[in-house]
Amino acid sequence: MEKDDVYYIFEALKKRDEILIKGKSTRQYNKYFDIMCKYARRVIDAGRQDELLPLLDSDNVSYRHDIAGLLYHCYPEKCNQVLKEISEMSVETGLQKYYINLSVAAGMALEIGIPEDFP
């Protein structure tokens, strides 16, 4: 299988999720954010963003959060809905503790917005 831009996004998503679960450093987490954004920009510029859409319905909260941010300007209604759902999650409603920052970040994205030039 030839590795392409979508493949590298998937790999970055997996690494970011692993970093959250294992409580690794923010520096590592941000490193994979930069990689993910780089390849997402290329995927969007190539008109292939629909290949990432299934991840908005993933069972993995981390994947959903990241993809909702990346695709926000391509699919604002769907991504807004995903971010809203994540922002309403809590440990009390079954969210794993290592994902709690994602709930906070989703709420902030809804409140502040996502930059027009992102990713």
CSV table of N, CA, C and O in Angstrom, one decimal:
chain,number,residue,atom,x,y,z
A,1,MET,N,0.8,-1.2,0.0
A,1,MET,CA,0.0,0.0,0.0
A,1,MET,C,0.9,1.3,0.0
A,1,MET,O,1.8,1.4,0.8
A,2,GLU,N,0.6,2.1,-0.9
A,2,GLU,CA,1.4,3.4,-1.0
A,2,GLU,C,0.8,4.3,0.1
A,2,GLU,O,-0.4,4.5,0.2
A,3,LYS,N,1.7,4.9,0.8
A,3,LYS,CA,1.3,5.9,1.8
A,3,LYS,C,1.1,7.2,1.1
A,3,LYS,O,1.8,7.7,0.3
A,4,ASP,N,-0.1,7.8,1.5
A,4,ASP,CA,-0.4,9.1,1.0
A,4,ASP,C,-0.8,10.1,2.1
A,4,ASP,O,-0.7,9.7,3.3
A,5,ASP,N,-1.3,11.2,1.7
A,5,ASP,CA,-1.6,12.3,2.7
A,5,ASP,C,-2.7,11.8,3.7
A,5,ASP,O,-2.5,12.0,4.9
A,6,VAL,N,-3.7,11.1,3.3
A,6,VAL,CA,-4.7,10.6,4.2
A,6,VAL,C,-4.1,9.6,5.2
A,6,VAL,O,-4.4,9.6,6.4
A,7,TYR,N,-3.2,8.7,4.7
A,7,TYR,CA,-2.6,7.7,5.6
A,7,TYR,C,-1.8,8.5,6.7
A,7,TYR,O,-1.9,8.1,7.9
A,8,TYR,N,-1.1,9.5,6.4
A,8,TYR,CA,-0.4,10.2,7.4
A,8,TYR,C,-1.3,10.9,8.4
A,8,TYR,O,-0.9,11.1,9.6
A,9,ILE,N,-2.4,11.4,8.0
A,9,ILE,CA,-3.4,11.9,8.9
A,9,ILE,C,-3.9,10.9,9.9
A,9,ILE,O,-3.9,11.1,11.1
A,10,PHE,N,-4.2,9.7,9.3
A,10,PHE,CA,-4.6,8.6,10.2
A,10,PHE,C,-3.6,8.2,11.2
A,10,PHE,O,-3.8,8.0,12.4
A,11,GLU,N,-2.3,8.2,10.8
A,11,GLU,CA,-1.2,7.8,11.7
A,11,GLU,C,-1.1,8.9,12.8
A,11,GLU,O,-0.8,8.6,13.9
A,12,ALA,N,-1.2,10.2,12.4
A,12,ALA,CA,-1.1,11.2,13.4
A,12,ALA,C,-2.3,11.2,14.4
A,12,ALA,O,-2.1,11.4,15.6
A,13,LEU,N,-3.5,10.8,13.9
A,13,LEU,CA,-4.6,10.7,14.8
A,13,LEU,C,-4.4,9.6,15.8
A,13,LEU,O,-4.6,9.7,17.0
A,14,LYS,N,-3.8,8.5,15.4
A,14,LYS,CA,-3.5,7.3,16.2
A,14,LYS,C,-2.5,7.7,17.3
A,14,LYS,O,-2.7,7.4,18.5
A,15,LYS,N,-1.5,8.4,16.9
A,15,LYS,CA,-0.4,8.8,17.8
A,15,LYS,C,-1.0,9.8,18.8
A,15,LYS,O,-0.7,9.7,20.0
A,16,ARG,N,-1.8,10.7,18.4
A,16,ARG,CA,-2.3,11.7,19.3
A,16,ARG,C,-3.2,11.0,20.4
A,16,ARG,O,-3.2,11.3,21.5
A,17,ASP,N,-4.0,10.1,19.9
A,17,ASP,CA,-4.9,9.3,20.8
A,17,ASP,C,-4.0,8.5,21.8
A,17,ASP,O,-4.3,8.6,23.0
A,18,GLU,N,-3.0,7.9,21.4
A,18,GLU,CA,-2.1,7.1,22.2
A,18,GLU,C,-1.5,8.0,23.3
A,18,GLU,O,-1.4,7.7,24.5
A,19,ILE,N,-1.1,9.2,22.9
A,19,ILE,CA,-0.4,10.2,23.8
A,19,ILE,C,-1.4,10.6,24.9
A,19,ILE,O,-1.0,10.7,26.1
A,20,LEU,N,-2.7,10.8,24.5
A,20,LEU,CA,-3.7,11.2,25.5
A,20,LEU,C,-3.9,10.0,26.5
A,20,LEU,O,-3.9,10.2,27.7
A,21,ILE,N,-4.1,8.8,26.0
A,21,ILE,CA,-4.3,7.7,26.8
A,21,ILE,C,-3.2,7.4,27.8
A,21,ILE,O,-3.4,7.1,29.0
A,22,LYS,N,-2.0,7.5,27.3
A,22,LYS,CA,-0.8,7.2,28.1
A,22,LYS,C,-0.3,8.4,28.9
A,22,LYS,O,0.7,8.2,29.6
A,23,GLY,N,-0.9,9.5,28.7
A,23,GLY,CA,-0.5,10.7,29.5
A,23,GLY,C,0.9,11.2,29.1
A,23,GLY,O,1.6,11.7,30.0
A,24,LYS,N,1.3,11.1,27.9
A,24,LYS,CA,2.6,11.5,27.4
A,24,LYS,C,2.6,13.0,27.3
A,24,LYS,O,1.6,13.7,27.5
A,25,SER,N,3.7,13.6,26.8
A,25,SER,CA,3.9,15.0,26.9
A,25,SER,C,3.1,15.8,25.8
A,25,SER,O,2.7,15.3,24.8
A,26,THR,N,2.8,17.0,26.2
A,26,THR,CA,2.1,17.9,25.3
A,26,THR,C,2.9,18.2,24.1
A,26,THR,O,2.4,18.4,23.0
A,27,ARG,N,4.2,18.2,24.3
A,27,ARG,CA,5.1,18.5,23.2
A,27,ARG,C,4.9,17.4,22.1
A,27,ARG,O,4.8,17.8,20.9
A,28,GLN,N,4.8,16.2,22.5
A,28,GLN,CA,4.6,15.1,21.5
A,28,GLN,C,3.2,15.2,20.9
A,28,GLN,O,3.1,15.1,19.6
A,29,TYR,N,2.2,15.6,21.7
A,29,TYR,CA,0.9,15.7,21.2
A,29,TYR,C,0.8,16.8,20.1
A,29,TYR,O,0.2,16.7,19.1
A,30,ASN,N,1.5,17.9,20.4
A,30,ASN,CA,1.5,19.1,19.5
A,30,ASN,C,2.3,18.7,18.2
A,30,ASN,O,2.0,19.2,17.1
A,31,LYS,N,3.3,17.9,18.3
A,31,LYS,CA,4.1,17.5,17.1
A,31,LYS,C,3.2,16.8,16.1
A,31,LYS,O,3.2,17.1,14.9
A,32,TYR,N,2.4,15.9,16.6
A,32,TYR,CA,1.5,15.2,15.7
A,32,TYR,C,0.3,16.1,15.2
A,32,TYR,O,-0.2,15.8,14.2
A,33,PHE,N,0.0,17.1,16.0
A,33,PHE,CA,-1.0,18.1,15.5
A,33,PHE,C,-0.5,18.8,14.3
A,33,PHE,O,-1.2,19.0,13.3
A,34,ASP,N,0.8,19.2,14.3
A,34,ASP,CA,1.4,19.9,13.2
A,34,ASP,C,1.4,19.0,12.0
A,34,ASP,O,1.1,19.4,10.9
A,35,ILE,N,1.8,17.7,12.2
A,35,ILE,CA,1.8,16.8,11.1
A,35,ILE,C,0.4,16.6,10.5
A,35,ILE,O,0.2,16.6,9.3
A,36,MET,N,-0.5,16.4,11.4
A,36,MET,CA,-1.9,16.2,10.9
A,36,MET,C,-2.4,17.4,10.1
A,36,MET,O,-3.0,17.3,9.1
A,37,CYS,N,-2.1,18.6,10.6
A,37,CYS,CA,-2.6,19.8,9.9
A,37,CYS,C,-1.9,20.0,8.5
A,37,CYS,O,-2.6,20.3,7.6
A,38,LYS,N,-0.7,19.7,8.5
A,38,LYS,CA,0.1,19.7,7.2
A,38,LYS,C,-0.6,18.9,6.1
A,38,LYS,O,-0.9,19.3,5.0
A,39,TYR,N,-0.9,17.6,6.5
A,39,TYR,CA,-1.4,16.7,5.5
A,39,TYR,C,-2.9,17.0,5.3
A,39,TYR,O,-3.4,16.8,4.2
A,40,ALA,N,-3.6,17.5,6.3
A,40,ALA,CA,-5.0,17.8,6.1
A,40,ALA,C,-5.2,19.0,5.1
A,40,ALA,O,-6.0,18.9,4.2
A,41,ARG,N,-4.3,19.9,5.2
A,41,ARG,CA,-4.3,21.0,4.2
A,41,ARG,C,-4.1,20.5,2.8
A,41,ARG,O,-4.8,20.9,1.9
A,42,ARG,N,-3.2,19.6,2.6
A,42,ARG,CA,-3.0,19.0,1.3
A,42,ARG,C,-4.2,18.2,0.8
A,42,ARG,O,-4.5,18.3,-0.4
A,43,VAL,N,-4.8,17.5,1.7
A,43,VAL,CA,-6.0,16.7,1.4
A,43,VAL,C,-7.1,17.6,0.9
A,43,VAL,O,-7.8,17.4,-0.1
A,44,ILE,N,-7.3,18.7,1.7
A,44,ILE,CA,-8.4,19.6,1.4
A,44,ILE,C,-8.1,20.3,0.1
A,44,ILE,O,-9.0,20.5,-0.8
A,45,ASP,N,-6.9,20.8,-0.1
A,45,ASP,CA,-6.5,21.4,-1.4
A,45,ASP,C,-6.7,20.5,-2.6
A,45,ASP,O,-7.0,21.0,-3.7
A,46,ALA,N,-6.6,19.2,-2.4
A,46,ALA,CA,-6.8,18.2,-3.5
A,46,ALA,C,-8.2,17.8,-3.6
A,46,ALA,O,-8.6,17.0,-4.5
A,47,GLY,N,-9.1,18.4,-2.8
A,47,GLY,CA,-10.5,18.1,-2.8
A,47,GLY,C,-10.9,16.7,-2.3
A,47,GLY,O,-11.9,16.1,-2.7
A,48,ARG,N,-10.0,16.1,-1.5
A,48,ARG,CA,-10.2,14.8,-1.0
A,48,ARG,C,-10.8,14.7,0.5
A,48,ARG,O,-10.7,13.7,1.1
A,49,GLN,N,-11.3,15.8,1.0
A,49,GLN,CA,-11.7,15.9,2.4
A,49,GLN,C,-12.8,14.9,2.7
A,49,GLN,O,-12.9,14.5,3.8
A,50,ASP,N,-13.6,14.5,1.7
A,50,ASP,CA,-14.7,13.5,1.9
A,50,ASP,C,-14.1,12.2,2.4
A,50,ASP,O,-14.8,11.4,3.1
A,51,GLU,N,-12.8,11.9,2.1
A,51,GLU,CA,-12.2,10.6,2.6
A,51,GLU,C,-12.1,10.6,4.1
A,51,GLU,O,-11.9,9.6,4.7
A,52,LEU,N,-12.1,11.8,4.8
A,52,LEU,CA,-12.0,11.9,6.2
A,52,LEU,C,-13.3,11.9,6.9
A,52,LEU,O,-13.4,11.8,8.1
A,53,LEU,N,-14.4,12.2,6.2
A,53,LEU,CA,-15.7,12.3,6.8
A,53,LEU,C,-16.2,11.2,7.7
A,53,LEU,O,-16.8,11.4,8.7
A,54,PRO,N,-15.9,9.9,7.3
A,54,PRO,CA,-16.3,8.8,8.2
A,54,PRO,C,-15.8,8.9,9.6
A,54,PRO,O,-16.4,8.4,10.6
A,55,LEU,N,-14.7,9.6,9.8
A,55,LEU,CA,-14.1,9.8,11.1
A,55,LEU,C,-14.9,10.7,12.0
A,55,LEU,O,-14.8,10.6,13.3
A,56,LEU,N,-15.8,11.5,11.5
A,56,LEU,CA,-16.7,12.3,12.3
A,56,LEU,C,-17.7,11.5,13.0
A,56,LEU,O,-18.3,11.9,14.0
A,57,ASP,N,-17.9,10.2,12.6
A,57,ASP,CA,-18.8,9.3,13.3
A,57,ASP,C,-18.1,8.2,14.0
A,57,ASP,O,-18.7,7.2,14.5
A,58,SER,N,-16.8,8.4,14.2
A,58,SER,CA,-16.0,7.4,14.9
A,58,SER,C,-16.5,7.2,16.3
A,58,SER,O,-17.0,8.2,16.9
A,59,ASP,N,-16.2,6.0,16.9
A,59,ASP,CA,-16.5,5.8,18.3
A,59,ASP,C,-15.4,6.5,19.1
A,59,ASP,O,-15.5,6.7,20.3
A,60,ASN,N,-14.3,6.8,18.5
A,60,ASN,CA,-13.1,7.4,19.2
A,60,ASN,C,-13.3,8.9,19.3
A,60,ASN,O,-13.3,9.6,18.3
A,61,VAL,N,-13.4,9.4,20.5
A,61,VAL,CA,-13.7,10.9,20.8
A,61,VAL,C,-12.5,11.7,20.3
A,61,VAL,O,-12.7,12.8,19.7
A,62,SER,N,-11.3,11.2,20.4
A,62,SER,CA,-10.1,12.0,20.0
A,62,SER,C,-10.2,12.2,18.5
A,62,SER,O,-9.9,13.3,18.0
A,63,TYR,N,-10.4,11.1,17.7
A,63,TYR,CA,-10.5,11.2,16.3
A,63,TYR,C,-11.6,12.2,15.8
A,63,TYR,O,-11.4,13.0,15.0
A,64,ARG,N,-12.8,12.1,16.5
A,64,ARG,CA,-13.9,12.9,16.1
A,64,ARG,C,-13.5,14.4,16.4
A,64,ARG,O,-13.8,15.3,15.5
A,65,HIS,N,-12.9,14.7,17.5
A,65,HIS,CA,-12.5,16.0,17.8
A,65,HIS,C,-11.6,16.6,16.8
A,65,HIS,O,-11.8,17.7,16.3
A,66,ASP,N,-10.5,15.9,16.5
A,66,ASP,CA,-9.5,16.4,15.6
A,66,ASP,C,-10.1,16.6,14.2
A,66,ASP,O,-9.8,17.6,13.6
A,67,ILE,N,-10.8,15.6,13.7
A,67,ILE,CA,-11.4,15.7,12.4
A,67,ILE,C,-12.4,16.9,12.3
A,67,ILE,O,-12.5,17.6,11.3
A,68,ALA,N,-13.2,17.0,13.3
A,68,ALA,CA,-14.2,18.2,13.3
A,68,ALA,C,-13.4,19.5,13.2
A,68,ALA,O,-13.9,20.4,12.5
A,69,GLY,N,-12.3,19.6,13.9
A,69,GLY,CA,-11.5,20.9,13.7
A,69,GLY,C,-10.9,21.0,12.3
A,69,GLY,O,-11.0,22.1,11.7
A,70,LEU,N,-10.4,19.9,11.8
A,70,LEU,CA,-9.7,20.0,10.5
A,70,LEU,C,-10.7,20.3,9.4
A,70,LEU,O,-10.4,21.0,8.4
A,71,LEU,N,-11.9,19.7,9.5
A,71,LEU,CA,-12.9,19.8,8.4
A,71,LEU,C,-13.9,20.9,8.6
A,71,LEU,O,-14.9,21.0,7.9
A,72,TYR,N,-13.8,21.6,9.7
A,72,TYR,CA,-14.8,22.6,10.1
A,72,TYR,C,-15.2,23.5,9.0
A,72,TYR,O,-16.4,23.8,8.8
A,73,HIS,N,-14.3,24.0,8.2
A,73,HIS,CA,-14.7,25.0,7.1
A,73,HIS,C,-15.2,24.3,5.9
A,73,HIS,O,-15.7,25.0,5.0
A,74,CYS,N,-15.0,23.0,5.8
A,74,CYS,CA,-15.5,22.2,4.7
A,74,CYS,C,-17.0,21.8,4.9
A,74,CYS,O,-17.8,21.8,4.0
A,75,TYR,N,-17.2,21.4,6.2
A,75,TYR,CA,-18.5,20.9,6.6
A,75,TYR,C,-18.9,21.5,7.9
A,75,TYR,O,-19.0,20.9,9.0
A,76,PRO,N,-19.2,22.8,7.9
A,76,PRO,CA,-19.4,23.5,9.2
A,76,PRO,C,-20.6,23.0,10.0
A,76,PRO,O,-20.4,22.9,11.3
A,77,GLU,N,-21.7,22.6,9.4
A,77,GLU,CA,-22.8,22.2,10.2
A,77,GLU,C,-22.5,20.9,10.9
A,77,GLU,O,-22.8,20.7,12.1
A,78,LYS,N,-22.0,19.9,10.2
A,78,LYS,CA,-21.7,18.6,10.7
A,78,LYS,C,-20.6,18.7,11.8
A,78,LYS,O,-20.7,18.1,12.9
A,79,CYS,N,-19.6,19.5,11.5
A,79,CYS,CA,-18.5,19.6,12.5
A,79,CYS,C,-18.9,20.4,13.7
A,79,CYS,O,-18.5,20.0,14.8
A,80,ASN,N,-19.7,21.4,13.6
A,80,ASN,CA,-20.3,22.1,14.7
A,80,ASN,C,-21.1,21.2,15.6
A,80,ASN,O,-21.0,21.2,16.8
A,81,GLN,N,-21.8,20.3,15.0
A,81,GLN,CA,-22.6,19.3,15.8
A,81,GLN,C,-21.7,18.4,16.5
A,81,GLN,O,-22.0,18.1,17.7
A,82,VAL,N,-20.7,17.9,15.9
A,82,VAL,CA,-19.7,17.0,16.6
A,82,VAL,C,-19.0,17.7,17.7
A,82,VAL,O,-18.9,17.2,18.8
A,83,LEU,N,-18.6,18.9,17.5
A,83,LEU,CA,-17.9,19.7,18.6
A,83,LEU,C,-18.9,20.0,19.7
A,83,LEU,O,-18.5,19.9,20.9
A,84,LYS,N,-20.1,20.2,19.4
A,84,LYS,CA,-21.1,20.5,20.5
A,84,LYS,C,-21.3,19.2,21.3
A,84,LYS,O,-21.4,19.2,22.5
A,85,GLU,N,-21.4,18.0,20.6
A,85,GLU,CA,-21.6,16.8,21.4
A,85,GLU,C,-20.4,16.5,22.3
A,85,GLU,O,-20.6,16.1,23.4
A,86,ILE,N,-19.2,16.7,21.8
A,86,ILE,CA,-18.0,16.5,22.6
A,86,ILE,C,-18.0,17.5,23.7
A,86,ILE,O,-17.6,17.1,24.9
A,87,SER,N,-18.3,18.7,23.5
A,87,SER,CA,-18.3,19.8,24.6
A,87,SER,C,-19.2,19.4,25.7
A,87,SER,O,-19.0,19.9,26.8
A,88,GLU,N,-20.3,18.7,25.4
A,88,GLU,CA,-21.2,18.3,26.5
A,88,GLU,C,-20.9,17.0,27.2
A,88,GLU,O,-21.6,16.6,28.1
A,89,MET,N,-19.8,16.4,26.8
A,89,MET,CA,-19.4,15.1,27.4
A,89,MET,C,-18.7,15.4,28.7
A,89,MET,O,-18.1,16.5,28.9
A,90,SER,N,-18.8,14.5,29.7
A,90,SER,CA,-18.1,14.6,30.9
A,90,SER,C,-17.8,13.2,31.5
A,90,SER,O,-18.3,12.2,31.0
A,91,VAL,N,-16.9,13.2,32.5
A,91,VAL,CA,-16.6,12.0,33.2
A,91,VAL,C,-17.9,11.3,33.7
A,91,VAL,O,-18.1,10.1,33.7
A,92,GLU,N,-18.8,12.2,34.2
A,92,GLU,CA,-20.1,11.7,34.8
A,92,GLU,C,-21.0,11.0,33.7
A,92,GLU,O,-21.8,10.2,34.0
A,93,THR,N,-20.8,11.4,32.5
A,93,THR,CA,-21.6,10.8,31.4
A,93,THR,C,-20.9,9.7,30.7
A,93,THR,O,-21.3,9.3,29.6
A,94,GLY,N,-19.7,9.3,31.2
A,94,GLY,CA,-19.0,8.2,30.6
A,94,GLY,C,-17.7,8.6,29.8
A,94,GLY,O,-17.0,7.7,29.3
A,95,LEU,N,-17.3,9.8,29.8
A,95,LEU,CA,-16.1,10.2,29.1
A,95,LEU,C,-14.9,9.8,29.9
A,95,LEU,O,-14.9,10.0,31.1
A,96,GLN,N,-14.0,9.2,29.2
A,96,GLN,CA,-12.7,8.8,29.9
A,96,GLN,C,-12.0,10.0,30.4
A,96,GLN,O,-11.9,11.0,29.7
A,97,LYS,N,-11.4,9.9,31.5
A,97,LYS,CA,-10.7,11.1,32.1
A,97,LYS,C,-9.6,11.6,31.2
A,97,LYS,O,-9.4,12.8,31.1
A,98,TYR,N,-8.9,10.7,30.4
A,98,TYR,CA,-7.8,11.2,29.6
A,98,TYR,C,-8.4,12.0,28.4
A,98,TYR,O,-7.6,12.6,27.6
A,99,TYR,N,-9.7,12.0,28.2
A,99,TYR,CA,-10.3,12.8,27.1
A,99,TYR,C,-10.9,14.1,27.6
A,99,TYR,O,-11.5,14.8,26.8
A,100,ILE,N,-10.9,14.4,28.8
A,100,ILE,CA,-11.6,15.5,29.4
A,100,ILE,C,-11.2,16.9,28.7
A,100,ILE,O,-12.0,17.8,28.5
A,101,ASN,N,-9.9,17.0,28.4
A,101,ASN,CA,-9.4,18.2,27.8
A,101,ASN,C,-10.0,18.4,26.4
A,101,ASN,O,-10.2,19.5,25.9
A,102,LEU,N,-10.4,17.3,25.7
A,102,LEU,CA,-11.1,17.4,24.4
A,102,LEU,C,-12.4,18.1,24.6
A,102,LEU,O,-12.8,18.8,23.7
A,103,SER,N,-13.1,17.8,25.6
A,103,SER,CA,-14.4,18.4,25.9
A,103,SER,C,-14.3,19.9,26.1
A,103,SER,O,-15.0,20.7,25.5
A,104,VAL,N,-13.3,20.2,26.9
A,104,VAL,CA,-13.0,21.7,27.1
A,104,VAL,C,-12.6,22.4,25.8
A,104,VAL,O,-13.1,23.5,25.5
A,105,ALA,N,-11.7,21.7,25.1
A,105,ALA,CA,-11.3,22.3,23.8
A,105,ALA,C,-12.4,22.5,22.8
A,105,ALA,O,-12.5,23.5,22.1
A,106,ALA,N,-13.3,21.5,22.8
A,106,ALA,CA,-14.4,21.6,21.8
A,106,ALA,C,-15.3,22.8,22.2
A,106,ALA,O,-15.8,23.5,21.4
A,107,GLY,N,-15.6,22.9,23.5
A,107,GLY,CA,-16.4,24.1,24.0
A,107,GLY,C,-15.7,25.4,23.6
A,107,GLY,O,-16.4,26.3,23.2
A,108,MET,N,-14.4,25.5,23.8
A,108,MET,CA,-13.7,26.7,23.4
A,108,MET,C,-13.7,27.0,21.9
A,108,MET,O,-13.9,28.1,21.5
A,109,ALA,N,-13.6,25.9,21.1
A,109,ALA,CA,-13.7,26.1,19.7
A,109,ALA,C,-15.1,26.6,19.3
A,109,ALA,O,-15.2,27.5,18.4
A,110,LEU,N,-16.1,26.2,19.9
A,110,LEU,CA,-17.5,26.7,19.6
A,110,LEU,C,-17.6,28.1,20.1
A,110,LEU,O,-18.3,28.9,19.4
A,111,GLU,N,-17.0,28.5,21.2
A,111,GLU,CA,-17.1,29.8,21.7
A,111,GLU,C,-16.3,30.8,21.0
A,111,GLU,O,-16.7,31.9,20.6
A,112,ILE,N,-15.0,30.4,20.7
A,112,ILE,CA,-14.1,31.4,20.1
A,112,ILE,C,-14.1,31.3,18.6
A,112,ILE,O,-13.9,32.3,17.9
A,113,GLY,N,-14.4,30.1,18.1
A,113,GLY,CA,-14.4,29.8,16.6
A,113,GLY,C,-13.0,29.2,16.2
A,113,GLY,O,-12.1,29.1,17.0
A,114,ILE,N,-13.0,28.8,14.9
A,114,ILE,CA,-11.9,28.2,14.3
A,114,ILE,C,-11.4,29.2,13.3
A,114,ILE,O,-12.2,29.6,12.4
A,115,PRO,N,-10.1,29.5,13.3
A,115,PRO,CA,-9.5,30.5,12.3
A,115,PRO,C,-9.9,30.1,10.8
A,115,PRO,O,-9.9,28.9,10.5
A,116,GLU,N,-10.2,31.1,10.0
A,116,GLU,CA,-10.6,30.8,8.7
A,116,GLU,C,-9.5,30.1,7.8
A,116,GLU,O,-9.8,29.3,6.9
A,117,ASP,N,-8.3,30.3,8.2
A,117,ASP,CA,-7.2,29.7,7.4
A,117,ASP,C,-6.8,28.3,8.0
A,117,ASP,O,-5.7,27.8,7.6
A,118,PHE,N,-7.5,27.8,8.9
A,118,PHE,CA,-7.2,26.5,9.5
A,118,PHE,C,-7.8,25.4,8.7
A,118,PHE,O,-8.9,25.4,8.3
A,119,PRO,N,-7.1,24.3,8.5
A,119,PRO,CA,-5.7,24.0,8.8
A,119,PRO,C,-4.8,24.7,7.9
A,119,PRO,O,-4.0,24.3,7.3
